[in-house]
Coordinates of C-alpha atoms and ligand atoms in Angstrom, one line a residue:
Chain A
X1 CA 8.7 156.6 165.6
X2 CA 10.9 155.2 162.9
X3 CA 11.4 155.9 159.2
X4 CA 9.7 153.6 156.8
X5 CA 11.6 150.4 155.8
X6 CA 13.6 150.5 152.6
X7 CA 13.1 148.2 149.6
X8 CA 16.1 147.8 147.4
X9 CA 14.9 145.0 145.2
X10 CA 11.9 146.3 143.4
X11 CA 12.4 148.4 140.2
X12 CA 10.6 149.6 137.2
X13 CA 10.9 146.4 135.2
X14 CA 9.0 144.2 137.8
X15 CA 6.5 147.0 138.4
X16 CA 5.8 147.5 134.7
X17 CA 5.4 143.8 134.1
X18 CA 3.0 142.9 137.0
X19 CA 2.9 145.1 140.1
X20 CA 0.0 143.3 141.7
X21 CA 1.8 140.5 143.6
X22 CA 4.3 143.1 144.7
X23 CA 1.6 145.3 146.1
X24 CA -0.2 142.4 147.8
X25 CA 3.0 141.7 149.7
X26 CA 3.5 145.3 150.5
X27 CA 0.0 145.7 151.9
X28 CA 0.6 142.9 154.4
X29 CA 4.3 143.5 155.2
X30 CA 5.4 147.0 154.4
X31 CA 2.4 149.3 153.6
X32 CA 4.6 152.3 153.8
X33 CA 8.0 151.6 152.2
X34 CA 10.8 153.6 150.6
X35 CA 11.5 152.1 147.2
X36 CA 15.1 152.9 146.6
X37 CA 15.2 152.4 142.8
X38 CA 12.2 154.7 142.2
X39 CA 13.3 157.2 144.9
X40 CA 9.8 157.4 146.3
X41 CA 7.9 156.2 149.3
X42 CA 5.1 153.8 148.2
X43 CA 1.8 153.8 150.2
X44 CA -0.4 150.8 149.4
X45 CA -3.3 150.8 151.9
X46 CA -6.7 152.4 150.9
X47 CA -7.2 154.4 154.1
X48 CA -3.7 155.9 153.8
X49 CA -3.8 156.8 150.1
X50 CA -7.2 158.5 150.6
X51 CA -5.9 160.4 153.6
X52 CA -2.9 161.6 151.5
X53 CA -5.1 162.8 148.6
X54 CA -7.6 164.4 151.0
X55 CA -4.9 166.4 152.9
X56 CA -3.3 168.7 150.3
X57 CA -2.0 171.1 153.0
X58 CA 0.6 168.4 153.8
X59 CA 0.7 166.4 150.6
X60 CA 1.1 168.9 147.8
X61 CA 0.6 168.3 144.1
X62 CA 3.0 171.2 143.5
X63 CA 6.1 169.1 142.9
X64 CA 8.5 171.1 140.8
X65 CA 10.8 168.1 140.3
X66 CA 8.7 166.2 137.8
X67 CA 9.1 166.1 134.0
X68 CA 5.5 167.3 133.6
X69 CA 6.4 170.9 133.2
X70 CA 8.8 170.4 130.3
X71 CA 6.5 167.9 128.7
X72 CA 3.5 170.2 128.7
X73 CA 5.5 173.4 128.4
X74 CA 3.5 174.7 131.3
X75 CA 2.9 174.6 135.0
X76 CA -0.5 172.8 134.7
X77 CA -3.4 172.5 137.1
X78 CA -2.5 169.0 138.0
X79 CA 0.6 170.4 139.7
X80 CA -1.0 173.3 141.5
X81 CA -2.7 173.5 144.9
X82 CA -5.3 175.8 146.5
X83 CA -7.2 178.6 144.9
X84 CA -5.0 178.8 141.8
X85 CA -5.8 175.1 141.1
X86 CA -9.5 175.7 141.7
X87 CA -9.7 178.6 139.4
X88 CA -8.1 176.8 136.5
X89 CA -10.1 173.7 137.1
X90 CA -13.5 175.4 137.4
X91 CA -12.8 177.3 134.2
X92 CA -13.6 174.1 132.3
X93 CA -15.5 171.9 134.8
X94 CA -19.0 172.8 133.5
X95 CA -18.2 171.2 130.1
X96 CA -17.6 167.9 131.8
X97 CA -20.7 168.0 134.1
X98 CA -23.6 165.6 134.0
X99 CA -26.2 168.1 132.8
X100 CA -24.1 169.3 129.9
X101 CA -23.2 165.8 129.0
X102 CA -26.8 164.8 128.9
X103 CA -28.1 167.8 127.1
X104 CA -25.3 168.3 124.6
X105 CA -23.2 165.3 124.1
X106 CA -25.0 162.0 124.9
X107 CA -26.6 161.6 121.5
X108 CA -23.3 162.5 119.8
X109 CA -21.4 159.9 121.8
X110 CA -23.9 157.3 120.7
X111 CA -23.6 158.3 117.1
X112 CA -19.8 158.3 117.1
X113 CA -19.8 154.9 118.8
X114 CA -22.2 153.4 116.3
X115 CA -20.2 154.9 113.4
X116 CA -17.0 153.2 114.5
X117 CA -18.6 149.9 115.5
X118 CA -20.6 149.6 112.3
X119 CA -17.3 149.5 110.4
X120 CA -16.0 146.4 112.2
X121 CA -16.0 143.2 110.1
X122 CA -18.3 140.5 111.5
X123 CA -16.8 137.1 111.8
X124 CA -13.2 138.3 111.9
X125 CA -10.7 138.7 114.7
X126 CA -9.8 142.4 115.3
X127 CA -7.7 144.2 117.9
X128 CA -10.5 146.2 119.7
X129 CA -7.9 148.0 121.7
X130 CA -6.4 149.5 118.6
X131 CA -9.5 149.8 116.4
X132 CA -12.2 150.9 118.9
X133 CA -11.0 151.8 122.4
X134 CA -8.5 154.4 121.4
X135 CA -10.1 156.0 118.3
X136 CA -13.6 156.4 119.8
X137 CA -12.2 158.0 122.9
X138 CA -10.2 160.4 120.8
X139 CA -13.1 161.3 118.5
X140 CA -15.4 162.0 121.5
X141 CA -12.8 164.2 123.1
X142 CA -12.4 166.3 120.0
X143 CA -16.0 167.4 120.5
X144 CA -16.0 167.8 124.2
X145 CA -12.9 170.0 124.1
X146 CA -13.8 171.9 121.0
X147 CA -10.8 170.9 118.9
X148 CA -12.6 170.9 115.6
X149 CA -10.6 169.5 112.8
X150 CA -8.2 167.4 114.8
X151 CA -7.9 163.9 113.4
X152 CA -8.0 160.7 115.5
X153 CA -4.4 160.0 114.7
X154 CA -3.3 163.5 115.8
X155 CA -5.2 163.2 119.1
X156 CA -3.8 159.8 119.8
X157 CA -0.3 160.9 119.0
X158 CA -0.5 164.1 121.0
X159 CA -1.8 162.3 123.9
X160 CA 0.9 159.6 123.8
X161 CA 3.7 162.2 123.4
X162 CA 2.5 164.3 126.3
X163 CA 2.3 161.2 128.5
X164 CA 5.7 159.9 127.4
X165 CA 7.1 163.3 128.2
X166 CA 5.4 163.5 131.6
X167 CA 6.8 160.1 132.5
X168 CA 10.3 160.9 131.3
X169 CA 11.9 160.6 134.7
X170 CA 15.1 159.7 133.1
X171 CA 15.1 163.2 131.6
X172 CA 16.0 161.9 128.1
X173 CA 16.2 165.1 125.9
X174 CA 15.0 163.1 122.9
X175 CA 11.7 162.4 124.5
X176 CA 11.2 166.1 125.3
X177 CA 12.0 166.9 121.7
X178 CA 9.1 164.7 120.7
X179 CA 6.7 166.3 123.2
X180 CA 7.9 169.7 122.1
X181 CA 6.9 168.9 118.5
X182 CA 3.5 167.8 119.7
X183 CA 3.2 171.0 121.7
X184 CA 4.0 173.0 118.6
X185 CA 1.3 171.2 116.6
X186 CA -1.3 171.6 119.4
X187 CA -0.5 175.2 119.9
X188 CA -1.0 175.9 116.2
X189 CA -4.2 174.0 116.1
X190 CA -5.6 175.8 119.2
X191 CA -4.5 179.2 117.7
X192 CA -6.5 178.5 114.6
X193 CA -9.7 177.9 116.6
X194 CA -9.9 180.9 118.9
X195 CA -11.8 183.1 116.5
X196 CA -14.3 180.4 115.8
X197 CA -15.1 179.7 119.5
X198 CA -15.4 183.4 120.3
X199 CA -17.7 184.0 117.3
X200 CA -19.9 181.0 118.0
X201 CA -19.9 180.2 121.7
X202 CA -20.7 176.6 122.5
X203 CA -20.4 174.2 125.4
X204 CA -17.0 172.7 124.5
X205 CA -14.3 173.3 127.1
X206 CA -12.2 175.5 124.8
X207 CA -15.2 177.8 124.1
X208 CA -16.3 177.9 127.7
X209 CA -12.8 178.9 128.9
X210 CA -12.4 181.6 126.2
X211 CA -15.8 183.1 126.7
X212 CA -15.8 183.2 130.5
X213 CA -16.5 186.6 132.1
X214 CA -13.1 186.5 133.8
X215 CA -11.0 184.1 131.7
X216 CA -7.9 182.4 132.9
X217 CA -4.7 183.4 130.9
X218 CA -4.4 181.8 127.4
X219 CA -1.3 179.9 128.5
X220 CA -3.4 178.1 131.1
X221 CA -6.3 177.5 128.7
X222 CA -3.9 175.7 126.5
X223 CA -2.4 173.8 129.4
X224 CA -5.9 172.7 130.5
X225 CA -6.7 171.4 127.0
X226 CA -3.4 169.5 126.9
X227 CA -4.1 167.9 130.3
X228 CA -7.5 166.9 129.1
X229 CA -5.9 165.4 125.9
X230 CA -3.3 163.6 128.0
X231 CA -5.8 162.3 130.5
X232 CA -8.9 161.9 128.3
X233 CA -7.9 159.3 125.8
X234 CA -5.6 156.7 127.2
X235 CA -7.5 156.2 130.4
X236 CA -11.0 155.5 128.9
X237 CA -9.2 153.4 126.3
X238 CA -7.5 151.3 129.0
X239 CA -10.6 151.1 131.1
X240 CA -12.6 149.9 128.2
X241 CA -10.1 147.2 127.2
X242 CA -9.9 146.1 130.9
X243 CA -13.7 145.9 131.3
X244 CA -14.1 144.0 128.0
X245 CA -11.4 141.5 129.1
X246 CA -13.1 141.1 132.5
X247 CA -16.5 140.4 131.0
X248 CA -15.2 138.2 128.2
X249 CA -13.2 136.0 130.5
X250 CA -16.1 135.7 133.0
X251 CA -19.1 134.7 130.8
X252 CA -21.4 134.1 133.8
X253 CA -20.9 137.6 135.0
X254 CA -21.4 138.9 131.5
X255 CA -24.8 137.1 131.3
X256 CA -25.8 138.6 134.6
X257 CA -24.7 142.1 133.6
X258 CA -26.8 141.8 130.5
X259 CA -29.8 140.5 132.4
X260 CA -29.7 143.3 135.0
X261 CA -28.4 145.9 132.5
X262 CA -25.6 146.4 135.1
X263 CA -23.1 148.1 132.7
X264 CA -22.4 150.8 135.2
X265 CA -21.4 148.3 137.8
X266 CA -19.2 146.5 135.3
X267 CA -17.4 149.8 134.6
X268 CA -16.8 150.5 138.3
X269 CA -15.4 147.0 138.8
X270 CA -13.2 147.2 135.8
X271 CA -11.5 150.4 136.9
X272 CA -11.3 149.1 140.5
X273 CA -9.7 145.8 139.3
X274 CA -7.0 147.5 137.1
X275 CA -6.9 151.2 137.7
X276 CA -6.0 153.0 134.5
X277 CA -4.0 155.5 136.5
X278 CA -2.2 153.3 139.0
X279 CA -0.2 155.7 141.1
X280 CA 0.0 159.5 141.7
X281 CA 2.8 161.4 143.5
X282 CA 2.5 164.0 146.2
X283 CA 5.3 166.2 147.7
X284 CA 5.5 166.2 151.6
X285 CA 5.5 169.8 152.8
X286 CA 6.2 169.2 156.5
X287 CA 7.5 166.3 158.6
X288 CA 4.6 164.0 159.1
X289 CA 3.5 160.5 159.8
X290 CA 1.8 157.8 157.7
X291 CA 0.7 154.5 159.2
X292 CA 3.0 154.8 162.2
X293 CA 6.1 155.8 160.2
X294 CA 7.9 159.2 160.1
X295 CA 7.9 160.7 156.7
X296 CA 10.2 163.7 156.4
X297 CA 9.5 167.0 154.7
X298 CA 10.7 166.9 151.0
X299 CA 10.0 163.2 150.5
X300 CA 7.8 162.3 147.5
X301 CA 5.1 159.8 148.3
X302 CA 3.4 157.6 145.7
X303 CA -0.2 156.9 146.5
X304 CA -0.8 153.5 144.8
X305 CA -4.5 153.6 144.0
X306 CA -4.0 150.3 142.1
X307 CA -3.2 148.7 145.4
X308 CA -5.8 150.6 147.4
X309 CA -8.4 149.2 145.1
X310 CA -7.4 145.7 146.0
X311 CA -7.1 146.3 149.8
X312 CA -8.3 143.3 151.7
X313 CA -9.7 145.6 154.4
X314 CA -12.4 146.8 151.9
X315 CA -12.9 143.9 149.5
X316 CA -13.4 140.2 149.6
X317 CA -11.5 138.3 146.9
X318 CA -9.9 141.6 146.0
X319 CA -7.7 140.2 143.3
X320 CA -10.7 138.9 141.3
X321 CA -12.9 140.7 138.7
X322 CA -16.3 140.5 140.4
X323 CA -18.9 142.9 139.1
X324 CA -21.5 142.2 141.7
X325 CA -19.9 143.5 144.9
X326 CA -22.0 145.0 147.8
X327 CA -19.8 148.1 147.8
X328 CA -17.1 149.4 145.6
X329 CA -15.5 152.5 147.2
X330 CA -12.5 152.4 144.7
X331 CA -10.1 155.2 144.2
X332 CA -9.6 154.8 140.4
X333 CA -10.5 158.5 139.9
X334 CA -8.5 159.6 142.9
X335 CA -9.9 161.7 145.7
X336 CA -9.6 165.2 147.1
X337 CA -9.1 168.4 145.1
X338 CA -7.5 166.6 142.1
X339 CA -10.3 164.0 141.8
X340 CA -10.6 163.2 138.0
X341 CA -12.3 166.1 136.3
X342 CA -13.5 163.7 133.5
X343 CA -15.1 161.0 135.7
X344 CA -18.7 161.7 134.5
X345 CA -17.5 161.6 130.9
X346 CA -15.7 158.3 131.3
X347 CA -18.7 156.7 133.1
X348 CA -21.1 157.9 130.4
X349 CA -19.0 157.1 127.3
X350 CA -17.3 153.9 128.3
X351 CA -19.8 152.4 130.8
X352 CA -23.1 153.5 129.5
X353 CA -22.5 153.7 125.7
X354 CA -19.4 152.1 124.3
X355 CA -19.4 148.7 126.0
X356 CA -23.1 148.0 125.8
X357 CA -23.1 149.1 122.1
X358 CA -20.3 146.6 121.3
X359 CA -22.1 143.7 123.0
X360 CA -25.3 144.7 121.3
X361 CA -23.8 144.5 117.9
X362 CA -21.6 141.4 118.6
X363 CA -23.5 139.4 121.2
X364 CA -21.3 136.4 120.9
X365 CA -17.9 138.0 120.5
X366 CA -15.1 136.2 122.2
X367 CA -11.5 136.6 123.1
X368 CA -9.5 134.7 120.5
X369 CA -7.0 133.6 123.1
X370 CA -7.0 135.2 126.6
X371 CA -3.4 134.3 127.1
X372 CA -2.4 136.4 124.1
X373 CA -3.6 139.6 125.9
X374 CA -0.6 141.5 127.2
X375 CA -0.8 143.8 130.1
X376 CA 1.7 146.6 130.8
X377 CA 2.4 149.6 133.0
X378 CA 3.3 151.0 136.3
X379 CA 2.0 154.6 136.3
X380 CA -0.7 153.8 133.7
X381 CA -1.9 150.2 133.2
X382 CA -4.1 148.2 130.9
X383 CA -4.0 145.6 128.1
X384 CA -2.0 146.7 125.1
X385 CA -3.9 144.4 122.7
X386 CA -7.3 142.8 122.7
X387 CA -7.8 140.4 119.9
X388 CA -11.6 139.6 119.8
X389 CA -13.5 137.5 117.3
X390 CA -16.6 139.4 116.3
X391 CA -19.8 137.3 116.2
Chain B
X1 CA -24.9 164.1 169.7
X2 CA -26.8 165.8 167.0
X3 CA -29.6 164.3 164.9
X4 CA -29.8 164.7 161.1
X5 CA -32.6 163.4 158.9
X6 CA -32.0 162.7 155.2
X7 CA -35.1 162.4 153.0
X8 CA -34.5 160.6 149.8
X9 CA -36.1 161.6 146.5
X10 CA -38.6 158.8 146.8
X11 CA -39.7 160.1 150.3
X12 CA -38.0 157.5 152.5
X13 CA -36.3 159.2 155.5
X14 CA -33.3 158.1 157.6
X15 CA -32.4 159.7 160.8
X16 CA -28.8 159.3 162.2
X17 CA -26.8 160.7 165.0
X18 CA -23.5 162.5 164.6
X19 CA -21.0 164.7 166.4
X20 CA -20.5 168.4 166.4
X21 CA -17.6 169.2 164.0
X22 CA -18.5 166.5 161.5
X23 CA -20.2 167.5 158.2
X24 CA -23.4 166.4 156.6
X25 CA -21.7 164.5 153.7
X26 CA -19.4 162.4 156.0
X27 CA -22.3 161.7 158.4
X28 CA -24.3 160.2 155.5
X29 CA -21.4 158.2 154.3
X30 CA -20.4 156.7 157.6
X31 CA -24.0 155.7 158.2
X32 CA -24.6 154.2 154.7
X33 CA -27.2 156.8 153.8
X34 CA -27.9 156.2 150.1
X35 CA -28.1 159.2 147.8
X36 CA -24.9 161.1 148.8
X37 CA -21.8 160.0 147.1
X38 CA -19.1 162.5 148.2
X39 CA -16.6 161.3 145.7
X40 CA -14.0 164.0 146.3
X41 CA -14.0 163.5 150.0
X42 CA -15.2 167.0 150.9
X43 CA -12.8 169.0 148.8
X44 CA -15.7 170.9 147.1
X45 CA -14.6 169.4 143.8
X46 CA -17.3 167.0 142.7
X47 CA -20.8 168.1 143.6
X48 CA -21.9 164.5 144.2
X49 CA -22.9 165.5 147.8
X50 CA -25.6 167.9 146.6
X51 CA -28.6 168.3 149.0
X52 CA -31.6 170.6 149.4
X53 CA -31.8 172.0 152.9
X54 CA -35.3 171.8 154.3
X55 CA -37.0 175.3 154.1
X56 CA -37.4 175.4 157.9
X57 CA -33.6 175.0 158.3
X58 CA -32.4 177.2 155.5
X59 CA -31.6 180.2 157.7
X60 CA -29.8 178.2 160.4
X61 CA -27.6 176.4 157.9
X62 CA -26.7 179.6 156.1
X63 CA -25.7 180.5 152.6
X64 CA -23.3 178.8 150.1
X65 CA -19.7 179.6 150.7
X66 CA -17.3 181.1 148.3
X67 CA -16.9 178.8 145.2
X68 CA -19.7 176.6 146.2
X69 CA -22.1 178.1 143.6
X70 CA -19.8 177.3 140.7
X71 CA -19.4 173.7 141.8
X72 CA -23.2 173.3 142.3
X73 CA -23.7 174.3 138.7
X74 CA -21.9 171.1 137.8
X75 CA -24.3 169.0 139.9
X76 CA -26.4 166.3 138.2
X77 CA -29.8 167.4 139.6
X78 CA -31.6 170.7 139.4
X79 CA -30.3 173.5 141.6
X80 CA -32.7 175.4 143.9
X81 CA -32.2 178.3 146.3
X82 CA -31.8 175.8 149.1
X83 CA -29.1 173.7 147.3
X84 CA -26.0 173.1 149.2
X85 CA -22.9 170.9 149.0
X86 CA -23.4 168.8 152.1
X87 CA -19.7 168.5 152.6
X88 CA -19.7 172.2 153.3
X89 CA -22.3 172.1 156.0
X90 CA -20.5 171.7 159.3
X91 CA -22.5 170.2 162.2
X92 CA -23.1 172.7 165.1
X93 CA -25.3 172.2 168.2
X94 CA -27.8 174.5 166.5
X95 CA -28.3 172.1 163.7
X96 CA -29.7 169.3 166.0
X97 CA -32.8 168.0 164.2
X98 CA -31.6 169.2 160.7
X99 CA -33.6 167.9 157.7
X100 CA -32.1 167.7 154.3
X101 CA -33.6 166.4 151.1
X102 CA -31.6 164.4 148.6
X103 CA -31.8 164.8 144.8
X104 CA -32.8 162.0 142.5
X105 CA -29.3 161.6 141.2
X106 CA -25.8 162.6 141.9
X107 CA -24.1 161.3 138.8
Ligands
HEM401 C1 -11.7 155.7 133.1 C2 -11.1 156.9 132.7 C3 -10.3 157.8 133.6 C4 -9.6 157.5 134.7 C5 -9.5 156.2 135.5 C6 -9.1 158.8 135.2 C7 -8.3 158.9 136.4 C8 -7.8 160.1 136.9 C9 -7.1 160.2 138.1 C10 -6.7 159.1 139.1 C11 -6.8 161.6 138.3 C12 -6.1 162.2 139.5 C13 -4.6 162.3 139.4 C14 -4.0 162.8 140.7 O1 -4.7 162.7 141.8 O2 -2.9 163.4 140.7 C15 -7.3 162.3 137.1 C16 -7.2 163.6 136.9 C17 -7.7 164.2 135.8 N1 -8.5 163.7 134.8 FE1 -9.0 161.7 134.6 N2 -9.4 159.8 134.3 C18 -10.2 159.2 133.3 C19 -10.8 159.9 132.3 C20 -10.7 161.2 132.1 C21 -11.3 162.0 131.0 C22 -12.2 161.3 129.9 C23 -10.9 163.3 131.1 C24 -11.2 164.4 130.2 C25 -12.3 165.0 129.9 C26 -10.1 163.4 132.3 C27 -9.5 164.6 132.7 C28 -8.8 164.7 133.9 C29 -8.3 166.0 134.3 C30 -8.4 167.3 133.7 C31 -7.6 165.7 135.5 C32 -6.8 166.7 136.4 C33 -7.7 167.1 137.6 C34 -6.9 168.0 138.5 O3 -5.7 168.0 138.7 O4 -7.6 168.8 139.2 N3 -10.0 162.1 132.8 N4 -7.9 161.3 136.3
FES402 S1 -17.9 165.7 148.5 FE1 -17.2 166.5 146.7 S2 -18.1 168.5 146.6 FE2 -18.8 167.7 148.5

């Protein structure tokens, strides 16, 4: 067999601007390709990306060469494999489970959403991305994680600084200084809450981890909280903005979603269409083969779930936003051991509560000018503004 | 080939054939049996493949494996003594005719 072909043209700038035409071409011509400028092998077909994520013995998450460790000041569960990963993940999973969400959180999510939506000015054009998508996600997360007292601004800032640090592949020391400061603030905030969570056990992730019979080390409790902050705000925010854009630019589909109360399906289609986390990396532990090409030990592969979600083998009109599909086996939440730990929360909050509540309050809202919505991102992607006229 | 019957929460049953070595979750997915999601692909990390093993088969299928109980606690539906994650039930010749019941919801 042969090594995968090499692409020397594609770089961060094109990918950040609009990766989808690039991926479409890769799927048909070079589904496994070494992208020289990114120093990674891109894999763009759904069957292959799923196989990689489902085979952690060969494709490890434990890649020591990423900026994640300095950014989080920890070796986090996202970068661990096997039993160590399972132990840290299971320490908090119950807080994110359907039963706990239903019993303890669902009403609170509704109240928070109503609170923020009721402050929006009817008749005006507002940036929902900035005013709703981010802050509501942040507020809900404060409760789920048990970070009592943290403000929306703090949560949004911490999350962004962690993500910027984790994406600092240029190893710019200034960016790590910023993430270090965020870590200091988070650590101080967490320190101040331990006594409270031990004295009054509750179903927040922090409390559940602290009060476990056999708790994980405090360093890993903190690391877990930071991963949830880093992953629990921007992704629901981007998903929500994407779904709103999809529905507002496809009024026929919106009508049908309303008629059938198909908000859940709209959620799934939104995250399929533009996956909030577009790509994940895995380290190749032994010489192996993907799609007929040799991939040597030590290589880093990028599973491009953004592309897998538009794979023509699985979807008709795969580039289109189409809520009513027969099947939607997307990989927006990943697959395998690192499957998103917060998928139930995202589905409940964004799909079942936030989006229907907005359309309920502003049934005739409209995108002021769809061409003014800007999209950005390679690793993470979504609109970065969403000017909507509220009616 | 080994036969497996899935009985949905509303009582409808579906019988499919599969091979020894497969598992009960994958068999459902590849035959489009509704009621099993299997979102993590069998990594025992999602509990969306929860099933109740029919009483008559409980002994043959065997007990939950290490770690399964914790994951089952995160399932959407009620847990019973016969609850299993179907991705962790490997098909053996002894399981020919196996009956599993599906919960009302996986998510
Ligand atoms: C629509 C919203 C969301 C999307 C699309 C999403 C997507 C993802 C993806 C693709 C991964 C896997 C990364 C990999 O394979 O390396 C992941 C992991 C993770 N997500 Fe989410 N996520 C969302 C919301 C959330 C929320 C609300 C939370 C917090 C409660 C959360 C917490 C996590 C955690 C803790 C992990 C790490 C899991 C592990 O490594 O075992 N996510 N997410
Ligand atoms: S498929 Fe995820 S636990 Fe069985």
